[in-house]
Amino acid sequence: EAGVVQSPRYKIIEKKQPVAFWCNPISGHNTLYWYRQNLGQGPELLIRYENEEAVDDSQLPKDRFSAERLKGVDSTLKIQPAELGDSAVYLCATGVNYGYTFGSGTRLTVV
Amino acid sequence: QKEVEQNSGPLSVPEGAIASLNCTYSDRGSQSFFWYRQYSGKSPELIMFIYSNGDKEDGRFTAQLNKASQYVSLLIRDSQPSDSATYLCAGLNTGNQFYFGTGTSLTVIP
């Protein structure tokens, strides 16, 4: 089992530029979460998908963040335009019932 | 008020001792709770989950849940230096939202 695959691992961009993160979940995992984790903090929920439906995006800053999950499998998270405060690790997690598995994350640095 | 509260620590224990990590939650309807371990620069990895009142043991780890007090804990027996990490408590609330605490940093001193 390949696990949750995220790319890229690292991304450095200038502020106001767009950026996208990609997540490939474990096969058969219907629930997919995107989290943002700042240094020294726990992961903060951004959006949750059940299959292809975004069932909870209440904490996604919709003015600049967007997400999609095509055909209920891969998901992308986009920021446009990026701000300095968006620098963080973006984590994707997927699961079936109990026990959510995280990908390795994308460390974003906005300069 | 955060959904899940943890003492951020840091917590230091000598090798071989019992490390006790604690967590409280605000949503009384939350049913399931999880403990994750996160090494510096790595993503969280699941250690245990618990959804019934009482204790659940897995090797050196014991999770405890007290729904009346809205309290979850993780005990690590015979602590090893390799247990040094940040431990994240997470809960699945009534809205099926998976919320994390801020984490407790544990250092096991050889």
PDB file of C-alpha atoms in Angstrom:
ATOM      1  CA  GLU A   1       0.000   0.000   0.000  1.00  0.00           C
ATOM      2  CA  ALA A   2       1.549   3.274  -1.136  1.00  0.00           C
ATOM      3  CA  GLY A   3       0.065   5.441   1.570  1.00  0.00           C
ATOM      4  CA  VAL A   4      -1.104   8.999   1.106  1.00  0.00           C
ATOM      5  CA  VAL A   5       1.058  10.710  -1.484  1.00  0.00           C
ATOM      6  CA  GLN A   6       1.476  14.462  -1.539  1.00  0.00           C
ATOM      7  CA  SER A   7       3.439  16.675  -3.845  1.00  0.00           C
ATOM      8  CA  PRO A   8       5.444  18.767  -3.959  1.00  0.00           C
ATOM      9  CA  ARG A   9       7.319  18.254  -0.681  1.00  0.00           C
ATOM     10  CA  TYR A  10       8.559  21.811  -0.654  1.00  0.00           C
ATOM     11  CA  LYS A  11       7.486  24.978  -2.407  1.00  0.00           C
ATOM     12  CA  ILE A  12       8.900  28.485  -2.215  1.00  0.00           C
ATOM     13  CA  ILE A  13       6.976  31.241  -3.946  1.00  0.00           C
ATOM     14  CA  GLU A  14       6.787  34.985  -3.889  1.00  0.00           C
ATOM     15  CA  LYS A  15       3.747  36.601  -2.334  1.00  0.00           C
ATOM     16  CA  LYS A  16       0.821  37.199  -4.670  1.00  0.00           C
ATOM     17  CA  GLN A  17       1.763  34.182  -6.754  1.00  0.00           C
ATOM     18  CA  PRO A  18      -0.517  31.151  -7.067  1.00  0.00           C
ATOM     19  CA  VAL A  19       0.378  27.723  -5.718  1.00  0.00           C
ATOM     20  CA  ALA A  20      -1.228  24.294  -5.827  1.00  0.00           C
ATOM     21  CA  PHE A  21      -0.805  21.158  -3.753  1.00  0.00           C
ATOM     22  CA  TRP A  22      -1.768  17.663  -4.804  1.00  0.00           C
ATOM     23  CA  CYS A  23      -2.882  14.663  -2.776  1.00  0.00           C
ATOM     24  CA  ASN A  24      -3.393  11.067  -3.852  1.00  0.00           C
ATOM     25  CA  PRO A  25      -5.214   9.122  -1.132  1.00  0.00           C
ATOM     26  CA  ILE A  26      -4.973   5.492  -0.142  1.00  0.00           C
ATOM     27  CA  SER A  27      -7.114   3.431  -2.489  1.00  0.00           C
ATOM     28  CA  GLY A  28     -10.665   3.093  -1.231  1.00  0.00           C
ATOM     29  CA  HIS A  29     -10.448   5.885   1.324  1.00  0.00           C
ATOM     30  CA  ASN A  30     -13.553   7.973   0.890  1.00  0.00           C
ATOM     31  CA  THR A  31     -12.847  10.682   3.454  1.00  0.00           C
ATOM     32  CA  LEU A  32     -10.137  13.203   2.673  1.00  0.00           C
ATOM     33  CA  TYR A  33      -9.025  16.154   4.774  1.00  0.00           C
ATOM     34  CA  TRP A  34      -6.768  19.076   4.073  1.00  0.00           C
ATOM     35  CA  TYR A  35      -5.052  20.599   7.096  1.00  0.00           C
ATOM     36  CA  ARG A  36      -2.674  23.475   7.617  1.00  0.00           C
ATOM     37  CA  GLN A  37      -0.056  23.211  10.342  1.00  0.00           C
ATOM     38  CA  ASN A  38       1.950  26.143  11.592  1.00  0.00           C
ATOM     39  CA  LEU A  39       5.145  25.613  13.539  1.00  0.00           C
ATOM     40  CA  GLY A  40       4.456  24.529  17.110  1.00  0.00           C
ATOM     41  CA  GLN A  41       0.735  24.169  16.495  1.00  0.00           C
ATOM     42  CA  GLY A  42      -1.590  21.289  15.843  1.00  0.00           C
ATOM     43  CA  PRO A  43      -3.070  20.761  12.382  1.00  0.00           C
ATOM     44  CA  GLU A  44      -5.990  23.077  11.573  1.00  0.00           C
ATOM     45  CA  LEU A  45      -8.803  21.733   9.435  1.00  0.00           C
ATOM     46  CA  LEU A  46      -9.319  23.472   6.096  1.00  0.00           C
ATOM     47  CA  ILE A  47     -11.728  21.204   4.239  1.00  0.00           C
ATOM     48  CA  ARG A  48     -13.196  17.707   4.371  1.00  0.00           C
ATOM     49  CA  TYR A  49     -14.382  15.627   1.437  1.00  0.00           C
ATOM     50  CA  GLU A  50     -16.611  12.605   1.439  1.00  0.00           C
ATOM     51  CA  ASN A  51     -15.920  11.089  -1.963  1.00  0.00           C
ATOM     52  CA  GLU A  52     -16.084  14.033  -4.382  1.00  0.00           C
ATOM     53  CA  GLU A  53     -18.301  16.202  -2.190  1.00  0.00           C
ATOM     54  CA  ALA A  54     -16.876  18.941   0.020  1.00  0.00           C
ATOM     55  CA  VAL A  55     -19.000  18.319   3.113  1.00  0.00           C
ATOM     56  CA  ASP A  56     -17.216  20.799   5.353  1.00  0.00           C
ATOM     57  CA  ASP A  57     -15.386  23.816   3.991  1.00  0.00           C
ATOM     58  CA  SER A  58     -16.424  26.211   6.746  1.00  0.00           C
ATOM     59  CA  GLN A  59     -12.834  26.932   7.699  1.00  0.00           C
ATOM     60  CA  LEU A  60     -11.447  27.338   4.222  1.00  0.00           C
ATOM     61  CA  PRO A  61     -10.573  31.001   3.483  1.00  0.00           C
ATOM     62  CA  LYS A  62     -12.578  31.084   0.305  1.00  0.00           C
ATOM     63  CA  ASP A  63     -11.331  34.445  -0.869  1.00  0.00           C
ATOM     64  CA  ARG A  64      -7.998  32.905  -1.802  1.00  0.00           C
ATOM     65  CA  PHE A  65      -8.211  29.162  -1.192  1.00  0.00           C
ATOM     66  CA  SER A  66      -9.980  26.617  -3.351  1.00  0.00           C
ATOM     67  CA  ALA A  67     -10.006  22.845  -3.473  1.00  0.00           C
ATOM     68  CA  GLU A  68     -11.342  20.075  -5.619  1.00  0.00           C
ATOM     69  CA  ARG A  69     -11.461  16.319  -5.559  1.00  0.00           C
ATOM     70  CA  LEU A  70     -11.893  14.894  -9.003  1.00  0.00           C
ATOM     71  CA  LYS A  71     -13.942  11.708  -9.200  1.00  0.00           C
ATOM     72  CA  GLY A  72     -13.557  11.244  -5.468  1.00  0.00           C
ATOM     73  CA  VAL A  73      -9.896  10.258  -5.696  1.00  0.00           C
ATOM     74  CA  ASP A  74      -7.076  12.803  -6.084  1.00  0.00           C
ATOM     75  CA  SER A  75      -7.457  16.236  -4.573  1.00  0.00           C
ATOM     76  CA  THR A  76      -5.825  19.586  -5.166  1.00  0.00           C
ATOM     77  CA  LEU A  77      -5.668  22.598  -2.884  1.00  0.00           C
ATOM     78  CA  LYS A  78      -4.939  25.973  -4.431  1.00  0.00           C
ATOM     79  CA  ILE A  79      -4.010  29.351  -3.034  1.00  0.00           C
ATOM     80  CA  GLN A  80      -4.293  32.404  -5.228  1.00  0.00           C
ATOM     81  CA  PRO A  81      -2.816  34.834  -4.439  1.00  0.00           C
ATOM     82  CA  ALA A  82      -0.532  33.608  -1.696  1.00  0.00           C
ATOM     83  CA  GLU A  83       0.250  35.806   1.298  1.00  0.00           C
ATOM     84  CA  LEU A  84       3.193  35.733   3.690  1.00  0.00           C
ATOM     85  CA  GLY A  85       0.944  34.300   6.411  1.00  0.00           C
ATOM     86  CA  ASP A  86       0.180  31.258   4.283  1.00  0.00           C
ATOM     87  CA  SER A  87       3.634  29.858   5.008  1.00  0.00           C
ATOM     88  CA  ALA A  88       2.957  26.538   6.721  1.00  0.00           C
ATOM     89  CA  VAL A  89       2.883  22.811   6.139  1.00  0.00           C
ATOM     90  CA  TYR A  90      -0.184  21.645   4.232  1.00  0.00           C
ATOM     91  CA  LEU A  91      -1.208  18.126   5.150  1.00  0.00           C
ATOM     92  CA  CYS A  92      -3.584  15.755   3.449  1.00  0.00           C
ATOM     93  CA  ALA A  93      -5.163  12.944   5.465  1.00  0.00           C
ATOM     94  CA  THR A  94      -7.452  10.162   4.351  1.00  0.00           C
ATOM     95  CA  GLY A  95      -9.335   7.408   6.144  1.00  0.00           C
ATOM     96  CA  VAL A  96     -12.269   5.054   6.077  1.00  0.00           C
ATOM     97  CA  ASN A  97     -13.671   4.881   9.603  1.00  0.00           C
ATOM     98  CA  TYR A  98     -11.129   5.031  12.360  1.00  0.00           C
ATOM     99  CA  GLY A  99      -7.547   6.056  11.972  1.00  0.00           C
ATOM    100  CA  TYR A 100      -6.705   8.740   9.476  1.00  0.00           C
ATOM    101  CA  THR A 101      -3.378   8.495   7.672  1.00  0.00           C
ATOM    102  CA  PHE A 102      -1.415  11.588   6.783  1.00  0.00           C
ATOM    103  CA  GLY A 103       0.710  12.261   3.772  1.00  0.00           C
ATOM    104  CA  SER A 104       4.197  13.694   4.164  1.00  0.00           C
ATOM    105  CA  GLY A 105       2.885  17.214   3.656  1.00  0.00           C
ATOM    106  CA  THR A 106       3.931  20.172   1.543  1.00  0.00           C
ATOM    107  CA  ARG A 107       6.015  22.814   3.245  1.00  0.00           C
ATOM    108  CA  LEU A 108       5.103  26.166   1.719  1.00  0.00           C
ATOM    109  CA  THR A 109       7.275  29.212   2.163  1.00  0.00           C
ATOM    110  CA  VAL A 110       5.960  32.525   0.887  1.00  0.00           C
ATOM    111  CA  VAL A 111       8.623  35.222   0.546  1.00  0.00           C
TER     112      VAL A 111
ATOM    113  CA  GLN B   1     -12.755  27.679  23.137  1.00  0.00           C
ATOM    114  CA  LYS B   2     -10.839  25.113  21.156  1.00  0.00           C
ATOM    115  CA  GLU B   3     -12.511  21.789  20.517  1.00  0.00           C
ATOM    116  CA  VAL B   4      -9.549  19.939  21.992  1.00  0.00           C
ATOM    117  CA  GLU B   5      -7.189  21.327  24.614  1.00  0.00           C
ATOM    118  CA  GLN B   6      -3.768  19.999  25.490  1.00  0.00           C
ATOM    119  CA  ASN B   7      -1.020  21.167  27.795  1.00  0.00           C
ATOM    120  CA  SER B   8       1.700  22.190  25.371  1.00  0.00           C
ATOM    121  CA  GLY B   9       4.440  21.162  27.772  1.00  0.00           C
ATOM    122  CA  PRO B  10       7.268  20.562  27.341  1.00  0.00           C
ATOM    123  CA  LEU B  11       7.114  17.389  29.358  1.00  0.00           C
ATOM    124  CA  SER B  12      10.362  15.709  30.340  1.00  0.00           C
ATOM    125  CA  VAL B  13      10.617  12.247  31.857  1.00  0.00           C
ATOM    126  CA  PRO B  14      13.607   9.993  32.531  1.00  0.00           C
ATOM    127  CA  GLU B  15      14.076   6.870  30.477  1.00  0.00           C
ATOM    128  CA  GLY B  16      12.027   3.995  31.837  1.00  0.00           C
ATOM    129  CA  ALA B  17       9.464   6.226  33.540  1.00  0.00           C
ATOM    130  CA  ILE B  18       5.781   6.603  32.725  1.00  0.00           C
ATOM    131  CA  ALA B  19       4.851   9.597  30.597  1.00  0.00           C
ATOM    132  CA  SER B  20       1.319  10.904  31.056  1.00  0.00           C
ATOM    133  CA  LEU B  21      -0.249  13.090  28.385  1.00  0.00           C
ATOM    134  CA  ASN B  22      -3.621  14.699  28.873  1.00  0.00           C
ATOM    135  CA  CYS B  23      -6.345  16.181  26.739  1.00  0.00           C
ATOM    136  CA  THR B  24      -9.802  17.660  27.328  1.00  0.00           C
ATOM    137  CA  TYR B  25     -12.551  18.202  24.784  1.00  0.00           C
ATOM    138  CA  SER B  26     -15.520  20.517  24.591  1.00  0.00           C
ATOM    139  CA  ASP B  27     -18.056  18.677  22.429  1.00  0.00           C
ATOM    140  CA  ARG B  28     -19.795  16.282  24.796  1.00  0.00           C
ATOM    141  CA  GLY B  29     -21.190  14.402  21.824  1.00  0.00           C
ATOM    142  CA  SER B  30     -17.745  13.506  20.492  1.00  0.00           C
ATOM    143  CA  GLN B  31     -17.408   9.757  20.259  1.00  0.00           C
ATOM    144  CA  SER B  32     -13.915   8.923  19.062  1.00  0.00           C
ATOM    145  CA  PHE B  33     -10.513  10.126  20.086  1.00  0.00           C
ATOM    146  CA  PHE B  34      -7.103   9.611  18.616  1.00  0.00           C
ATOM    147  CA  TRP B  35      -3.516  10.012  19.677  1.00  0.00           C
ATOM    148  CA  TYR B  36      -0.940  10.882  17.060  1.00  0.00           C
ATOM    149  CA  ARG B  37       2.817  11.117  17.396  1.00  0.00           C
ATOM    150  CA  GLN B  38       4.694  13.679  15.354  1.00  0.00           C
ATOM    151  CA  TYR B  39       8.459  13.761  15.084  1.00  0.00           C
ATOM    152  CA  SER B  40      10.054  17.069  14.188  1.00  0.00           C
ATOM    153  CA  GLY B  41       9.689  17.757  10.490  1.00  0.00           C
ATOM    154  CA  LYS B  42       7.489  14.725   9.928  1.00  0.00           C
ATOM    155  CA  SER B  43       3.754  14.256   9.529  1.00  0.00           C
ATOM    156  CA  PRO B  44       1.563  12.885  12.335  1.00  0.00           C
ATOM    157  CA  GLU B  45       1.270   9.128  12.674  1.00  0.00           C
ATOM    158  CA  LEU B  46      -1.574   7.369  14.436  1.00  0.00           C
ATOM    159  CA  ILE B  47      -0.716   5.611  17.694  1.00  0.00           C
ATOM    160  CA  MET B  48      -4.119   4.693  19.077  1.00  0.00           C
ATOM    161  CA  PHE B  49      -7.786   5.492  18.950  1.00  0.00           C
ATOM    162  CA  ILE B  50     -10.406   5.017  21.656  1.00  0.00           C
ATOM    163  CA  TYR B  51     -14.167   5.360  21.680  1.00  0.00           C
ATOM    164  CA  SER B  52     -15.287   3.518  24.809  1.00  0.00           C
ATOM    165  CA  ASN B  53     -15.015   4.707  28.376  1.00  0.00           C
ATOM    166  CA  GLY B  54     -12.122   3.141  30.206  1.00  0.00           C
ATOM    167  CA  ASP B  55      -8.685   1.994  29.179  1.00  0.00           C
ATOM    168  CA  LYS B  56      -7.313   0.615  25.954  1.00  0.00           C
ATOM    169  CA  GLU B  57      -3.860  -0.896  25.939  1.00  0.00           C
ATOM    170  CA  ASP B  58      -1.492  -1.480  23.045  1.00  0.00           C
ATOM    171  CA  GLY B  59       2.017  -2.508  24.008  1.00  0.00           C
ATOM    172  CA  ARG B  60       3.597   0.254  26.067  1.00  0.00           C
ATOM    173  CA  PHE B  61       0.735   2.642  25.291  1.00  0.00           C
ATOM    174  CA  THR B  62      -2.527   2.974  27.206  1.00  0.00           C
ATOM    175  CA  ALA B  63      -5.278   5.357  26.166  1.00  0.00           C
ATOM    176  CA  GLN B  64      -7.868   6.356  28.733  1.00  0.00           C
ATOM    177  CA  LEU B  65     -11.247   7.946  28.054  1.00  0.00           C
ATOM    178  CA  ASN B  66     -13.590   9.474  30.616  1.00  0.00           C
ATOM    179  CA  LYS B  67     -16.642  10.827  28.821  1.00  0.00           C
ATOM    180  CA  ALA B  68     -18.233  12.195  31.989  1.00  0.00           C
ATOM    181  CA  SER B  69     -15.209  14.416  32.580  1.00  0.00           C
ATOM    182  CA  GLN B  70     -14.543  14.908  28.833  1.00  0.00           C
ATOM    183  CA  TYR B  71     -10.991  13.808  29.382  1.00  0.00           C
ATOM    184  CA  VAL B  72      -8.625  11.688  27.321  1.00  0.00           C
ATOM    185  CA  SER B  73      -5.140  10.633  28.287  1.00  0.00           C
ATOM    186  CA  LEU B  74      -2.229   8.649  26.930  1.00  0.00           C
ATOM    187  CA  LEU B  75       0.188   6.786  29.166  1.00  0.00           C
ATOM    188  CA  ILE B  76       3.532   5.626  27.829  1.00  0.00           C
ATOM    189  CA  ARG B  77       5.176   3.017  30.030  1.00  0.00           C
ATOM    190  CA  ASP B  78       8.909   2.345  30.053  1.00  0.00           C
ATOM    191  CA  SER B  79       9.525   5.554  28.110  1.00  0.00           C
ATOM    192  CA  GLN B  80      12.348   5.414  25.602  1.00  0.00           C
ATOM    193  CA  PRO B  81      14.363   8.243  24.031  1.00  0.00           C
ATOM    194  CA  SER B  82      12.729   7.298  20.719  1.00  0.00           C
ATOM    195  CA  ASP B  83       9.381   8.319  22.236  1.00  0.00           C
ATOM    196  CA  SER B  84      10.571  11.937  22.255  1.00  0.00           C
ATOM    197  CA  ALA B  85       8.145  13.714  19.955  1.00  0.00           C
ATOM    198  CA  THR B  86       5.057  15.887  19.969  1.00  0.00           C
ATOM    199  CA  TYR B  87       1.871  14.030  20.821  1.00  0.00           C
ATOM    200  CA  LEU B  88      -1.342  15.279  19.287  1.00  0.00           C
ATOM    201  CA  CYS B  89      -4.772  14.529  20.671  1.00  0.00           C
ATOM    202  CA  ALA B  90      -7.634  14.563  18.165  1.00  0.00           C
ATOM    203  CA  GLY B  91     -11.365  14.089  18.421  1.00  0.00           C
ATOM    204  CA  LEU B  92     -14.160  13.348  16.001  1.00  0.00           C
ATOM    205  CA  ASN B  93     -17.033  15.629  16.990  1.00  0.00           C
ATOM    206  CA  THR B  94     -20.753  15.362  16.379  1.00  0.00           C
ATOM    207  CA  GLY B  95     -20.335  17.148  13.050  1.00  0.00           C
ATOM    208  CA  ASN B  96     -17.902  14.429  11.999  1.00  0.00           C
ATOM    209  CA  GLN B  97     -15.134  17.024  12.077  1.00  0.00           C
ATOM    210  CA  PHE B  98     -11.689  15.792  13.041  1.00  0.00           C
ATOM    211  CA  TYR B  99     -10.070  18.338  15.344  1.00  0.00           C
ATOM    212  CA  PHE B 100      -6.562  18.393  16.791  1.00  0.00           C
ATOM    213  CA  GLY B 101      -5.144  19.897  19.932  1.00  0.00           C
ATOM    214  CA  THR B 102      -1.971  21.944  19.786  1.00  0.00           C
ATOM    215  CA  GLY B 103       0.158  19.006  20.892  1.00  0.00           C
ATOM    216  CA  THR B 104       2.349  18.200  23.894  1.00  0.00           C
ATOM    217  CA  SER B 105       6.094  18.039  23.439  1.00  0.00           C
ATOM    218  CA  LEU B 106       7.646  15.042  25.217  1.00  0.00           C
ATOM    219  CA  THR B 107      11.344  14.577  25.867  1.00  0.00           C
ATOM    220  CA  VAL B 108      12.614  11.302  27.322  1.00  0.00           C
ATOM    221  CA  ILE B 109      15.960  11.833  28.979  1.00  0.00           C
ATOM    222  CA  PRO B 110      18.433   8.931  28.711  1.00  0.00           C
TER     223      PRO B 110
END
